[in-house]
Amino acid sequence: MDVWQVALDSLQSPTLRPEFSLEEVPAPQRLAPHSIALAVEAVDADDEELAVGRFIVLHDPEGQDTWDGEFRVVSFVRAPIESDVVTDDLFDEVAWSWLTDALTDAGAQFHNASGTVTRTVSRSFAGLEDRSTETDLEIRASWSPDTEDLSLHMKAWLALVEKSSGLTPLPEGVTALSRKR
């Protein structure tokens, strides 16, 4: 079996919280010969958005120097945050540590991690002024996995989405009950 198929197979059955929905979406076509993209949405019991994200895997059998390997994982997570967090100078480092801790805790071996943490404030004016001010967190990151089995990388990314969404992590081996819709 070729390494790309191994990678695809390793992404087939992630364990999802009931608040999460995961689907395959169109992947970038020009960055690598092979790619897959998955999107997640986390919602609460009232279907209010808690977080959204993308998990993209790029594979170039020839490797790419900037990746230092044949694979690159590119991820994105966006979630609303409390307005007082927007002015906390340490929050960026804390949010970045959510990613690195999730990768380490999942046992996902990687190298060449890079990315950004962005906090945004959106204020509405004129015909939209009755909307409340929105504050969001975005974590954009990429890293090179040390193996083509990406299941632990997917697990880490889902843990990052969970943390960003404010959901309480479930203890290892505990499965959340399905929520009513």
Short mmCIF file of C-alpha atoms in Angstrom, two decimals:
data_model
loop_
_atom_site.label_atom_id
_atom_site.label_comp_id
_atom_site.label_asym_id
_atom_site.label_seq_id
_atom_site.Cartn_x
_atom_site.Cartn_y
_atom_site.Cartn_z
CA MET A 1 0.00 0.00 0.00
CA ASP A 2 1.41 3.43 -0.87
CA VAL A 3 2.00 6.05 1.82
CA TRP A 4 -0.76 8.36 0.57
CA GLN A 5 -3.34 5.60 0.94
CA VAL A 6 -2.02 4.83 4.44
CA ALA A 7 -2.48 8.52 5.31
CA LEU A 8 -6.02 8.58 3.91
CA ASP A 9 -6.96 5.39 5.73
CA SER A 10 -5.64 6.78 9.02
CA LEU A 11 -8.12 9.68 8.80
CA GLN A 12 -11.22 7.54 8.26
CA SER A 13 -12.59 6.96 11.76
CA PRO A 14 -11.78 9.74 14.21
CA THR A 15 -13.61 9.77 17.52
CA LEU A 16 -15.90 12.80 17.53
CA ARG A 17 -17.74 14.54 20.31
CA PRO A 18 -21.51 14.79 19.74
CA GLU A 19 -21.10 18.57 19.38
CA PHE A 20 -18.79 18.07 16.36
CA SER A 21 -19.68 17.45 12.74
CA LEU A 22 -16.88 16.55 10.34
CA GLU A 23 -16.97 16.45 6.57
CA GLU A 24 -14.61 16.34 3.64
CA VAL A 25 -14.40 19.62 1.72
CA PRO A 26 -12.55 20.62 -1.46
CA ALA A 27 -8.79 20.54 -0.91
CA PRO A 28 -6.17 22.84 -2.40
CA GLN A 29 -5.03 21.44 -5.74
CA ARG A 30 -1.87 23.38 -6.54
CA LEU A 31 0.16 23.00 -3.37
CA ALA A 32 0.97 19.30 -3.70
CA PRO A 33 0.20 16.34 -5.96
CA HIS A 34 -2.08 14.84 -3.28
CA SER A 35 -4.30 16.60 -0.77
CA ILE A 36 -7.35 16.14 1.39
CA ALA A 37 -9.27 18.69 3.46
CA LEU A 38 -11.66 18.12 6.33
CA ALA A 39 -13.88 20.71 8.02
CA VAL A 40 -15.29 20.57 11.51
CA GLU A 41 -18.03 22.57 13.15
CA ALA A 42 -18.65 22.50 16.89
CA VAL A 43 -22.08 23.66 18.07
CA ASP A 44 -23.79 23.77 21.44
CA ALA A 45 -27.19 22.31 22.32
CA ASP A 46 -28.88 25.38 20.80
CA ASP A 47 -26.91 24.99 17.55
CA GLU A 48 -24.84 28.09 18.36
CA GLU A 49 -21.42 27.91 16.78
CA LEU A 50 -18.63 27.21 19.27
CA ALA A 51 -15.77 26.72 16.79
CA VAL A 52 -14.99 25.85 13.19
CA GLY A 53 -11.84 24.47 11.66
CA ARG A 54 -10.02 22.92 8.74
CA PHE A 55 -7.52 20.07 8.69
CA ILE A 56 -5.63 19.79 5.41
CA VAL A 57 -3.07 17.16 4.50
CA LEU A 58 -0.66 17.79 1.65
CA HIS A 59 1.52 15.03 0.21
CA ASP A 60 4.34 15.35 -2.28
CA PRO A 61 6.16 12.03 -2.90
CA GLU A 62 9.23 14.04 -3.95
CA GLY A 63 9.16 15.98 -0.69
CA GLN A 64 9.39 19.73 -0.30
CA ASP A 65 12.33 21.51 1.29
CA THR A 66 10.17 23.90 3.30
CA TRP A 67 8.28 20.96 4.77
CA ASP A 68 11.41 18.89 5.41
CA GLY A 69 9.41 15.84 4.35
CA GLU A 70 6.73 14.40 2.08
CA PHE A 71 3.73 15.45 4.20
CA ARG A 72 2.46 18.73 5.60
CA VAL A 73 -0.55 19.24 7.84
CA VAL A 74 -2.18 22.66 7.63
CA SER A 75 -4.80 23.53 10.21
CA PHE A 76 -7.13 26.36 11.05
CA VAL A 77 -9.40 26.89 14.04
CA ARG A 78 -11.67 29.86 14.70
CA ALA A 79 -13.75 30.35 17.84
CA PRO A 80 -15.46 33.21 19.65
CA ILE A 81 -13.60 34.41 22.75
CA GLU A 82 -14.44 36.63 25.69
CA SER A 83 -13.84 40.31 24.95
CA ASP A 84 -11.42 40.76 27.87
CA VAL A 85 -9.09 38.14 26.35
CA VAL A 86 -8.52 40.32 23.29
CA THR A 87 -6.34 42.70 25.33
CA ASP A 88 -4.38 40.01 27.21
CA ASP A 89 -0.83 40.10 25.85
CA LEU A 90 -0.11 36.54 27.02
CA PHE A 91 -3.12 34.99 25.34
CA ASP A 92 -1.36 34.37 22.02
CA GLU A 93 1.28 32.20 23.70
CA VAL A 94 -1.39 30.36 25.65
CA ALA A 95 -3.43 29.66 22.50
CA TRP A 96 -0.32 28.46 20.62
CA SER A 97 0.47 26.13 23.53
CA TRP A 98 -2.98 24.57 23.09
CA LEU A 99 -1.77 23.30 19.71
CA THR A 100 1.66 22.10 20.80
CA ASP A 101 0.26 20.53 23.96
CA ALA A 102 -2.47 18.76 21.96
CA LEU A 103 0.12 17.32 19.56
CA THR A 104 2.35 16.21 22.43
CA ASP A 105 -0.53 14.81 24.51
CA ALA A 106 -1.82 12.82 21.52
CA GLY A 107 1.65 11.38 20.88
CA ALA A 108 1.75 12.90 17.38
CA GLN A 109 5.39 13.10 16.30
CA PHE A 110 6.11 16.21 14.21
CA HIS A 111 8.70 18.81 13.23
CA ASN A 112 8.84 22.22 11.50
CA ALA A 113 5.75 23.62 13.22
CA SER A 114 4.84 27.20 12.39
CA GLY A 115 1.78 29.38 12.54
CA THR A 116 -0.06 32.40 13.84
CA VAL A 117 -2.53 33.25 16.57
CA THR A 118 -4.89 36.10 15.73
CA ARG A 119 -7.45 37.87 17.91
CA THR A 120 -10.07 39.95 16.14
CA VAL A 121 -12.69 42.45 17.24
CA SER A 122 -15.59 43.11 14.86
CA ARG A 123 -17.84 46.11 15.48
CA SER A 124 -20.88 46.79 13.36
CA PHE A 125 -22.01 50.21 12.17
CA ALA A 126 -24.89 51.94 10.38
CA GLY A 127 -27.58 49.43 9.42
CA LEU A 128 -25.79 46.70 11.39
CA GLU A 129 -25.18 48.67 14.59
CA ASP A 130 -27.69 46.63 16.60
CA ARG A 131 -25.35 43.63 16.38
CA SER A 132 -23.10 43.07 19.35
CA THR A 133 -19.33 43.34 19.12
CA GLU A 134 -17.77 40.00 18.19
CA THR A 135 -14.35 38.83 19.36
CA ASP A 136 -12.72 35.78 17.80
CA LEU A 137 -9.60 33.69 18.07
CA GLU A 138 -7.93 32.16 15.01
CA ILE A 139 -5.13 29.63 15.21
CA ARG A 140 -3.46 28.89 11.88
CA ALA A 141 -0.71 26.31 11.99
CA SER A 142 1.19 23.84 9.91
CA TRP A 143 3.63 21.08 10.76
CA SER A 144 5.35 18.12 9.17
CA PRO A 145 4.26 14.77 10.60
CA ASP A 146 6.99 12.19 11.17
CA THR A 147 4.80 9.34 9.88
CA GLU A 148 2.13 8.77 7.26
CA ASP A 149 -0.28 7.51 9.95
CA LEU A 150 -2.04 10.77 10.71
CA SER A 151 -4.62 9.51 13.20
CA LEU A 152 -2.81 11.05 16.18
CA HIS A 153 -2.47 14.35 14.33
CA MET A 154 -6.22 14.35 13.67
CA LYS A 155 -6.82 13.53 17.35
CA ALA A 156 -4.61 16.47 18.38
CA TRP A 157 -6.36 18.86 16.00
CA LEU A 158 -9.78 17.81 17.31
CA ALA A 159 -8.48 18.40 20.86
CA LEU A 160 -7.42 21.90 19.75
CA VAL A 161 -10.92 22.54 18.37
CA GLU A 162 -12.39 21.27 21.65
CA LYS A 163 -10.12 23.51 23.74
CA SER A 164 -10.78 26.55 21.53
CA SER A 165 -14.54 25.99 21.69
CA GLY A 166 -14.57 26.04 25.49
CA LEU A 167 -15.94 22.51 25.78
CA THR A 168 -14.80 20.54 28.80
CA PRO A 169 -12.39 17.79 27.70
CA LEU A 170 -13.67 14.27 28.22
CA PRO A 171 -11.46 11.91 30.23
CA GLU A 172 -9.66 9.21 28.22
CA GLY A 173 -12.02 6.32 27.52
CA VAL A 174 -15.19 8.32 28.25
CA THR A 175 -17.65 8.82 25.40
CA ALA A 176 -20.14 11.67 25.53
CA LEU A 177 -23.79 10.83 25.09
CA SER A 178 -25.39 12.02 21.87
CA ARG A 179 -27.18 15.30 22.24
CA LYS A 180 -30.80 15.75 21.24
CA ARG A 181 -31.52 17.83 18.14
#
